[in-house]
């Protein structure tokens, strides 16, 4: 119940295309859903995050779609660029804890 | 630039050595974390300090010993490590303990145990 399932494991997209990464969870106590971007040799950096009271959040080319009833959330990267090539982790955190449950990661490669 | 600073960036040690990893943040955050990350895997929580007190120890072997000297500093003391402990060790912080919000990561310390 504490798991966050992430798919796909890897993704190859042409420059200018849309990259979509999906995550699903079971624990209804989760109330914070961030996405992290990690480049090789670097620490993860917060990309965008959402709370369950909204269904969508957009920041530049990055959008989170959140479906509370289906317990799913996804990251959409519009106009994908080679510089977006990185590993993306979704995560979920229950209210009042220090726990951040990470998905297994998606390695994105954007072809020039 | 990350606001969580970790030193050293790289560390190579033998199984009998004693070394320490250091982490510093000046954002006024009151919760600090140590994570371990193996290649192609997500970060794995090791310890959490909240208001300078150890709040979570995820059953980490005693060869890893955390220390929080003050609200800005977090150390991880290493002793008698095994080759399988080689990994990227990430420090992170959040604004306050138990209040879910942005987890700020440092760039990590790459540890190799020979």
PDB file of C-alpha atoms in Angstrom:
ATOM      1  CA  UNK A   1       0.000   0.000   0.000  1.00  0.00           C
ATOM      2  CA  UNK A   2       3.022   2.241   0.438  1.00  0.00           C
ATOM      3  CA  UNK A   3       4.222   1.696  -3.113  1.00  0.00           C
ATOM      4  CA  UNK A   4       4.155   4.127  -5.990  1.00  0.00           C
ATOM      5  CA  UNK A   5       4.194   2.352  -9.341  1.00  0.00           C
ATOM      6  CA  UNK A   6       5.860   4.251 -12.176  1.00  0.00           C
ATOM      7  CA  UNK A   7       5.870   3.556 -15.898  1.00  0.00           C
ATOM      8  CA  UNK A   8       7.432   3.337 -18.361  1.00  0.00           C
ATOM      9  CA  UNK A   9      10.895   2.349 -17.167  1.00  0.00           C
ATOM     10  CA  UNK A  10      12.446   4.095 -20.170  1.00  0.00           C
ATOM     11  CA  UNK A  11      11.201   6.421 -22.833  1.00  0.00           C
ATOM     12  CA  UNK A  12      12.626   7.717 -26.103  1.00  0.00           C
ATOM     13  CA  UNK A  13      11.022  10.796 -27.643  1.00  0.00           C
ATOM     14  CA  UNK A  14      11.852  12.909 -30.646  1.00  0.00           C
ATOM     15  CA  UNK A  15      12.729  16.555 -30.098  1.00  0.00           C
ATOM     16  CA  UNK A  16       9.551  18.600 -29.996  1.00  0.00           C
ATOM     17  CA  UNK A  17       7.423  15.632 -28.979  1.00  0.00           C
ATOM     18  CA  UNK A  18       5.424  15.041 -25.808  1.00  0.00           C
ATOM     19  CA  UNK A  19       6.865  12.868 -23.049  1.00  0.00           C
ATOM     20  CA  UNK A  20       4.353  11.230 -20.716  1.00  0.00           C
ATOM     21  CA  UNK A  21       5.247   9.384 -17.512  1.00  0.00           C
ATOM     22  CA  UNK A  22       2.627   7.768 -15.309  1.00  0.00           C
ATOM     23  CA  UNK A  23       2.430   6.901 -11.629  1.00  0.00           C
ATOM     24  CA  UNK A  24      -0.172   5.081  -9.564  1.00  0.00           C
ATOM     25  CA  UNK A  25      -0.607   4.748  -5.805  1.00  0.00           C
ATOM     26  CA  UNK A  26      -2.827   2.971  -3.307  1.00  0.00           C
ATOM     27  CA  UNK A  27      -2.473   4.893  -0.062  1.00  0.00           C
ATOM     28  CA  UNK A  28      -5.224   7.494   0.225  1.00  0.00           C
ATOM     29  CA  UNK A  29      -3.253   9.232   2.993  1.00  0.00           C
ATOM     30  CA  UNK A  30      -0.806  10.601   0.410  1.00  0.00           C
ATOM     31  CA  UNK A  31      -1.343  14.334   0.077  1.00  0.00           C
ATOM     32  CA  UNK A  32       1.710  15.609  -1.782  1.00  0.00           C
ATOM     33  CA  UNK A  33       2.854  14.390  -5.178  1.00  0.00           C
ATOM     34  CA  UNK A  34       6.171  15.778  -6.479  1.00  0.00           C
ATOM     35  CA  UNK A  35       8.144  14.953  -9.593  1.00  0.00           C
ATOM     36  CA  UNK A  36      11.938  14.993  -9.448  1.00  0.00           C
ATOM     37  CA  UNK A  37      14.412  15.292 -12.301  1.00  0.00           C
ATOM     38  CA  UNK A  38      17.864  13.788 -11.886  1.00  0.00           C
ATOM     39  CA  UNK A  39      20.835  14.181 -14.204  1.00  0.00           C
ATOM     40  CA  UNK A  40      23.741  11.695 -14.011  1.00  0.00           C
ATOM     41  CA  UNK A  41      25.994  12.391 -11.050  1.00  0.00           C
ATOM     42  CA  UNK A  42      23.621  14.971  -9.557  1.00  0.00           C
ATOM     43  CA  UNK A  43      21.035  14.948  -6.814  1.00  0.00           C
ATOM     44  CA  UNK A  44      17.323  14.934  -7.680  1.00  0.00           C
ATOM     45  CA  UNK A  45      15.787  18.359  -8.178  1.00  0.00           C
ATOM     46  CA  UNK A  46      12.113  19.180  -7.732  1.00  0.00           C
ATOM     47  CA  UNK A  47      10.463  19.784 -11.069  1.00  0.00           C
ATOM     48  CA  UNK A  48       6.818  20.289 -10.180  1.00  0.00           C
ATOM     49  CA  UNK A  49       4.465  19.121  -7.434  1.00  0.00           C
ATOM     50  CA  UNK A  50       0.727  18.892  -6.847  1.00  0.00           C
ATOM     51  CA  UNK A  51      -1.668  18.378  -3.964  1.00  0.00           C
ATOM     52  CA  UNK A  52      -4.896  16.364  -4.366  1.00  0.00           C
ATOM     53  CA  UNK A  53      -7.213  19.375  -4.232  1.00  0.00           C
ATOM     54  CA  UNK A  54      -6.394  20.244  -7.866  1.00  0.00           C
ATOM     55  CA  UNK A  55      -6.535  18.102 -11.000  1.00  0.00           C
ATOM     56  CA  UNK A  56      -3.837  19.799 -13.020  1.00  0.00           C
ATOM     57  CA  UNK A  57      -0.835  22.035 -12.513  1.00  0.00           C
ATOM     58  CA  UNK A  58       1.272  23.576 -15.247  1.00  0.00           C
ATOM     59  CA  UNK A  59       4.704  25.183 -15.018  1.00  0.00           C
ATOM     60  CA  UNK A  60       6.179  26.098 -18.368  1.00  0.00           C
ATOM     61  CA  UNK A  61       6.491  22.974 -20.504  1.00  0.00           C
ATOM     62  CA  UNK A  62       5.769  20.672 -17.537  1.00  0.00           C
ATOM     63  CA  UNK A  63       2.255  19.636 -16.497  1.00  0.00           C
ATOM     64  CA  UNK A  64       1.036  17.300 -13.780  1.00  0.00           C
ATOM     65  CA  UNK A  65      -2.350  15.684 -14.314  1.00  0.00           C
ATOM     66  CA  UNK A  66      -3.905  14.226 -11.184  1.00  0.00           C
ATOM     67  CA  UNK A  67      -6.817  11.795 -11.025  1.00  0.00           C
ATOM     68  CA  UNK A  68      -7.795  11.322  -7.401  1.00  0.00           C
ATOM     69  CA  UNK A  69     -10.492   8.727  -8.010  1.00  0.00           C
ATOM     70  CA  UNK A  70      -8.173   6.559 -10.101  1.00  0.00           C
ATOM     71  CA  UNK A  71      -5.234   7.222  -7.758  1.00  0.00           C
ATOM     72  CA  UNK A  72      -3.042   8.139 -10.667  1.00  0.00           C
ATOM     73  CA  UNK A  73      -0.919  11.098 -11.631  1.00  0.00           C
ATOM     74  CA  UNK A  74       1.211  11.807 -14.636  1.00  0.00           C
ATOM     75  CA  UNK A  75       3.899  14.150 -15.883  1.00  0.00           C
ATOM     76  CA  UNK A  76       3.628  15.631 -19.355  1.00  0.00           C
ATOM     77  CA  UNK A  77       6.645  17.331 -20.907  1.00  0.00           C
ATOM     78  CA  UNK A  78       5.590  19.374 -23.913  1.00  0.00           C
ATOM     79  CA  UNK A  79       8.013  20.262 -26.720  1.00  0.00           C
ATOM     80  CA  UNK A  80      10.596  17.862 -25.277  1.00  0.00           C
ATOM     81  CA  UNK A  81      14.204  18.953 -25.700  1.00  0.00           C
ATOM     82  CA  UNK A  82      17.502  17.016 -25.628  1.00  0.00           C
ATOM     83  CA  UNK A  83      18.305  18.883 -22.399  1.00  0.00           C
ATOM     84  CA  UNK A  84      15.309  17.139 -20.798  1.00  0.00           C
ATOM     85  CA  UNK A  85      17.134  13.804 -21.097  1.00  0.00           C
ATOM     86  CA  UNK A  86      17.347  12.644 -17.493  1.00  0.00           C
ATOM     87  CA  UNK A  87      15.787  10.238 -15.023  1.00  0.00           C
ATOM     88  CA  UNK A  88      12.417  11.284 -13.641  1.00  0.00           C
ATOM     89  CA  UNK A  89      11.041  10.064 -10.319  1.00  0.00           C
ATOM     90  CA  UNK A  90       7.494  10.528  -9.130  1.00  0.00           C
ATOM     91  CA  UNK A  91       6.929  10.482  -5.391  1.00  0.00           C
ATOM     92  CA  UNK A  92       4.139  10.647  -2.871  1.00  0.00           C
ATOM     93  CA  UNK A  93       4.108  11.671   0.745  1.00  0.00           C
ATOM     94  CA  UNK A  94       1.516  11.076   3.476  1.00  0.00           C
ATOM     95  CA  UNK A  95       0.465  14.028   5.574  1.00  0.00           C
ATOM     96  CA  UNK A  96       2.339  14.521   8.836  1.00  0.00           C
ATOM     97  CA  UNK A  97       5.253  12.225   8.066  1.00  0.00           C
ATOM     98  CA  UNK A  98       8.792  12.505   6.811  1.00  0.00           C
ATOM     99  CA  UNK A  99       8.301   9.707   4.329  1.00  0.00           C
ATOM    100  CA  UNK A 100       8.578  10.323   0.599  1.00  0.00           C
ATOM    101  CA  UNK A 101       7.744   7.179  -1.357  1.00  0.00           C
ATOM    102  CA  UNK A 102       9.550   7.242  -4.696  1.00  0.00           C
ATOM    103  CA  UNK A 103       8.577   5.534  -7.900  1.00  0.00           C
ATOM    104  CA  UNK A 104      11.160   3.351  -9.624  1.00  0.00           C
ATOM    105  CA  UNK A 105      12.158   6.062 -12.116  1.00  0.00           C
ATOM    106  CA  UNK A 106      11.879   6.659 -15.848  1.00  0.00           C
ATOM    107  CA  UNK A 107      14.930   7.230 -17.994  1.00  0.00           C
ATOM    108  CA  UNK A 108      13.969   9.732 -20.662  1.00  0.00           C
ATOM    109  CA  UNK A 109      16.023  10.249 -23.779  1.00  0.00           C
ATOM    110  CA  UNK A 110      15.074  13.021 -26.180  1.00  0.00           C
ATOM    111  CA  UNK A 111      16.593  12.623 -29.615  1.00  0.00           C
ATOM    112  CA  UNK A 112      17.848  15.721 -31.405  1.00  0.00           C
TER     113      UNK A 112
ATOM    114  CA  UNK B   1      22.724  25.939  -7.585  1.00  0.00           C
ATOM    115  CA  UNK B   2      21.575  23.600  -4.838  1.00  0.00           C
ATOM    116  CA  UNK B   3      21.094  25.141  -1.391  1.00  0.00           C
ATOM    117  CA  UNK B   4      22.053  21.907   0.324  1.00  0.00           C
ATOM    118  CA  UNK B   5      25.819  21.508   0.228  1.00  0.00           C
ATOM    119  CA  UNK B   6      27.494  18.130   0.602  1.00  0.00           C
ATOM    120  CA  UNK B   7      31.161  17.321   1.055  1.00  0.00           C
ATOM    121  CA  UNK B   8      33.109  15.535  -0.162  1.00  0.00           C
ATOM    122  CA  UNK B   9      31.697  14.996  -3.653  1.00  0.00           C
ATOM    123  CA  UNK B  10      33.701  11.792  -4.024  1.00  0.00           C
ATOM    124  CA  UNK B  11      35.124   9.461  -1.385  1.00  0.00           C
ATOM    125  CA  UNK B  12      37.048   6.236  -1.720  1.00  0.00           C
ATOM    126  CA  UNK B  13      37.647   4.241   1.424  1.00  0.00           C
ATOM    127  CA  UNK B  14      38.805   0.850   2.523  1.00  0.00           C
ATOM    128  CA  UNK B  15      36.716  -1.449   4.668  1.00  0.00           C
ATOM    129  CA  UNK B  16      38.715  -0.600   7.792  1.00  0.00           C
ATOM    130  CA  UNK B  17      38.651   3.168   7.364  1.00  0.00           C
ATOM    131  CA  UNK B  18      36.624   5.710   9.286  1.00  0.00           C
ATOM    132  CA  UNK B  19      35.316   8.653   7.301  1.00  0.00           C
ATOM    133  CA  UNK B  20      32.495  11.190   7.470  1.00  0.00           C
ATOM    134  CA  UNK B  21      30.113  12.782   5.024  1.00  0.00           C
ATOM    135  CA  UNK B  22      28.992  16.337   5.727  1.00  0.00           C
ATOM    136  CA  UNK B  23      25.887  18.265   4.798  1.00  0.00           C
ATOM    137  CA  UNK B  24      24.979  21.901   5.360  1.00  0.00           C
ATOM    138  CA  UNK B  25      21.892  23.972   4.640  1.00  0.00           C
ATOM    139  CA  UNK B  26      21.176  27.615   5.421  1.00  0.00           C
ATOM    140  CA  UNK B  27      17.513  27.741   4.471  1.00  0.00           C
ATOM    141  CA  UNK B  28      16.321  27.512   8.062  1.00  0.00           C
ATOM    142  CA  UNK B  29      14.919  24.060   7.421  1.00  0.00           C
ATOM    143  CA  UNK B  30      14.246  22.026  10.549  1.00  0.00           C
ATOM    144  CA  UNK B  31      14.217  18.522   9.088  1.00  0.00           C
ATOM    145  CA  UNK B  32      17.263  16.925   7.488  1.00  0.00           C
ATOM    146  CA  UNK B  33      17.563  13.569   5.791  1.00  0.00           C
ATOM    147  CA  UNK B  34      20.108  11.037   4.611  1.00  0.00           C
ATOM    148  CA  UNK B  35      19.245   8.954   1.575  1.00  0.00           C
ATOM    149  CA  UNK B  36      21.224   6.236  -0.182  1.00  0.00           C
ATOM    150  CA  UNK B  37      20.907   5.813  -3.935  1.00  0.00           C
ATOM    151  CA  UNK B  38      22.228   2.905  -5.946  1.00  0.00           C
ATOM    152  CA  UNK B  39      22.619   3.161  -9.707  1.00  0.00           C
ATOM    153  CA  UNK B  40      19.334   3.236 -11.634  1.00  0.00           C
ATOM    154  CA  UNK B  41      17.326   3.078  -8.389  1.00  0.00           C
ATOM    155  CA  UNK B  42      15.280   5.657  -6.480  1.00  0.00           C
ATOM    156  CA  UNK B  43      16.641   7.272  -3.319  1.00  0.00           C
ATOM    157  CA  UNK B  44      16.218   5.091  -0.245  1.00  0.00           C
ATOM    158  CA  UNK B  45      15.615   6.771   3.123  1.00  0.00           C
ATOM    159  CA  UNK B  46      18.172   6.092   5.844  1.00  0.00           C
ATOM    160  CA  UNK B  47      17.705   8.677   8.606  1.00  0.00           C
ATOM    161  CA  UNK B  48      15.629  11.740   9.421  1.00  0.00           C
ATOM    162  CA  UNK B  49      16.438  14.417  11.963  1.00  0.00           C
ATOM    163  CA  UNK B  50      13.690  16.777  13.021  1.00  0.00           C
ATOM    164  CA  UNK B  51      14.575  19.763  15.188  1.00  0.00           C
ATOM    165  CA  UNK B  52      18.009  18.179  15.681  1.00  0.00           C
ATOM    166  CA  UNK B  53      16.587  14.940  17.092  1.00  0.00           C
ATOM    167  CA  UNK B  54      16.720  11.605  15.334  1.00  0.00           C
ATOM    168  CA  UNK B  55      13.157  10.870  14.253  1.00  0.00           C
ATOM    169  CA  UNK B  56      13.573   8.008  11.821  1.00  0.00           C
ATOM    170  CA  UNK B  57      16.181   5.269  11.479  1.00  0.00           C
ATOM    171  CA  UNK B  58      15.164   2.935   8.697  1.00  0.00           C
ATOM    172  CA  UNK B  59      16.913  -0.062  10.256  1.00  0.00           C
ATOM    173  CA  UNK B  60      20.257   1.102   8.938  1.00  0.00           C
ATOM    174  CA  UNK B  61      23.318  -0.974   9.984  1.00  0.00           C
ATOM    175  CA  UNK B  62      25.313   0.514  12.841  1.00  0.00           C
ATOM    176  CA  UNK B  63      28.340   1.020  10.595  1.00  0.00           C
ATOM    177  CA  UNK B  64      26.457   4.156   9.512  1.00  0.00           C
ATOM    178  CA  UNK B  65      26.183   6.676  12.349  1.00  0.00           C
ATOM    179  CA  UNK B  66      24.331   9.973  11.846  1.00  0.00           C
ATOM    180  CA  UNK B  67      24.920  13.133  13.817  1.00  0.00           C
ATOM    181  CA  UNK B  68      23.158  16.494  13.822  1.00  0.00           C
ATOM    182  CA  UNK B  69      25.416  19.030  15.601  1.00  0.00           C
ATOM    183  CA  UNK B  70      23.005  21.915  14.963  1.00  0.00           C
ATOM    184  CA  UNK B  71      20.031  22.863  12.835  1.00  0.00           C
ATOM    185  CA  UNK B  72      22.190  23.585   9.774  1.00  0.00           C
ATOM    186  CA  UNK B  73      24.562  20.638   9.833  1.00  0.00           C
ATOM    187  CA  UNK B  74      24.184  16.918   9.337  1.00  0.00           C
ATOM    188  CA  UNK B  75      26.964  14.358   9.358  1.00  0.00           C
ATOM    189  CA  UNK B  76      27.110  10.692   8.450  1.00  0.00           C
ATOM    190  CA  UNK B  77      29.970   8.814  10.084  1.00  0.00           C
ATOM    191  CA  UNK B  78      31.157   5.725   8.257  1.00  0.00           C
ATOM    192  CA  UNK B  79      33.091   2.840   9.759  1.00  0.00           C
ATOM    193  CA  UNK B  80      33.859  -0.702   8.644  1.00  0.00           C
ATOM    194  CA  UNK B  81      31.804  -0.386   5.492  1.00  0.00           C
ATOM    195  CA  UNK B  82      31.310  -3.138   2.941  1.00  0.00           C
ATOM    196  CA  UNK B  83      31.763  -2.910  -0.833  1.00  0.00           C
ATOM    197  CA  UNK B  84      27.974  -3.137  -1.238  1.00  0.00           C
ATOM    198  CA  UNK B  85      27.699   0.171   0.632  1.00  0.00           C
ATOM    199  CA  UNK B  86      29.161   1.910  -2.416  1.00  0.00           C
ATOM    200  CA  UNK B  87      26.485   4.346  -3.583  1.00  0.00           C
ATOM    201  CA  UNK B  88      25.510   7.980  -3.936  1.00  0.00           C
ATOM    202  CA  UNK B  89      24.641   9.380  -0.505  1.00  0.00           C
ATOM    203  CA  UNK B  90      22.186  12.228  -0.656  1.00  0.00           C
ATOM    204  CA  UNK B  91      21.421  14.767   2.012  1.00  0.00           C
ATOM    205  CA  UNK B  92      18.085  16.563   1.889  1.00  0.00           C
ATOM    206  CA  UNK B  93      16.063  18.999   3.937  1.00  0.00           C
ATOM    207  CA  UNK B  94      12.493  20.187   4.343  1.00  0.00           C
ATOM    208  CA  UNK B  95      11.107  23.351   5.869  1.00  0.00           C
ATOM    209  CA  UNK B  96       9.672  21.663   8.935  1.00  0.00           C
ATOM    210  CA  UNK B  97       9.345  18.224  10.301  1.00  0.00           C
ATOM    211  CA  UNK B  98       6.253  16.239   9.420  1.00  0.00           C
ATOM    212  CA  UNK B  99       4.848  18.906   7.119  1.00  0.00           C
ATOM    213  CA  UNK B 100       5.014  17.496   3.622  1.00  0.00           C
ATOM    214  CA  UNK B 101       6.507  19.891   1.177  1.00  0.00           C
ATOM    215  CA  UNK B 102       9.502  20.333  -1.037  1.00  0.00           C
ATOM    216  CA  UNK B 103      12.375  18.018  -0.303  1.00  0.00           C
ATOM    217  CA  UNK B 104      15.578  19.830  -1.253  1.00  0.00           C
ATOM    218  CA  UNK B 105      18.411  17.498  -2.197  1.00  0.00           C
ATOM    219  CA  UNK B 106      22.127  18.145  -2.255  1.00  0.00           C
ATOM    220  CA  UNK B 107      24.250  16.940  -5.138  1.00  0.00           C
ATOM    221  CA  UNK B 108      25.378  13.911  -3.191  1.00  0.00           C
ATOM    222  CA  UNK B 109      28.597  12.262  -2.096  1.00  0.00           C
ATOM    223  CA  UNK B 110      29.700   9.402  -4.324  1.00  0.00           C
ATOM    224  CA  UNK B 111      31.142   6.718  -2.033  1.00  0.00           C
ATOM    225  CA  UNK B 112      33.279   3.826  -3.222  1.00  0.00           C
ATOM    226  CA  UNK B 113      34.243   1.136  -0.723  1.00  0.00           C
ATOM    227  CA  UNK B 114      37.173  -1.022  -1.755  1.00  0.00           C
TER     228      UNK B 114
END
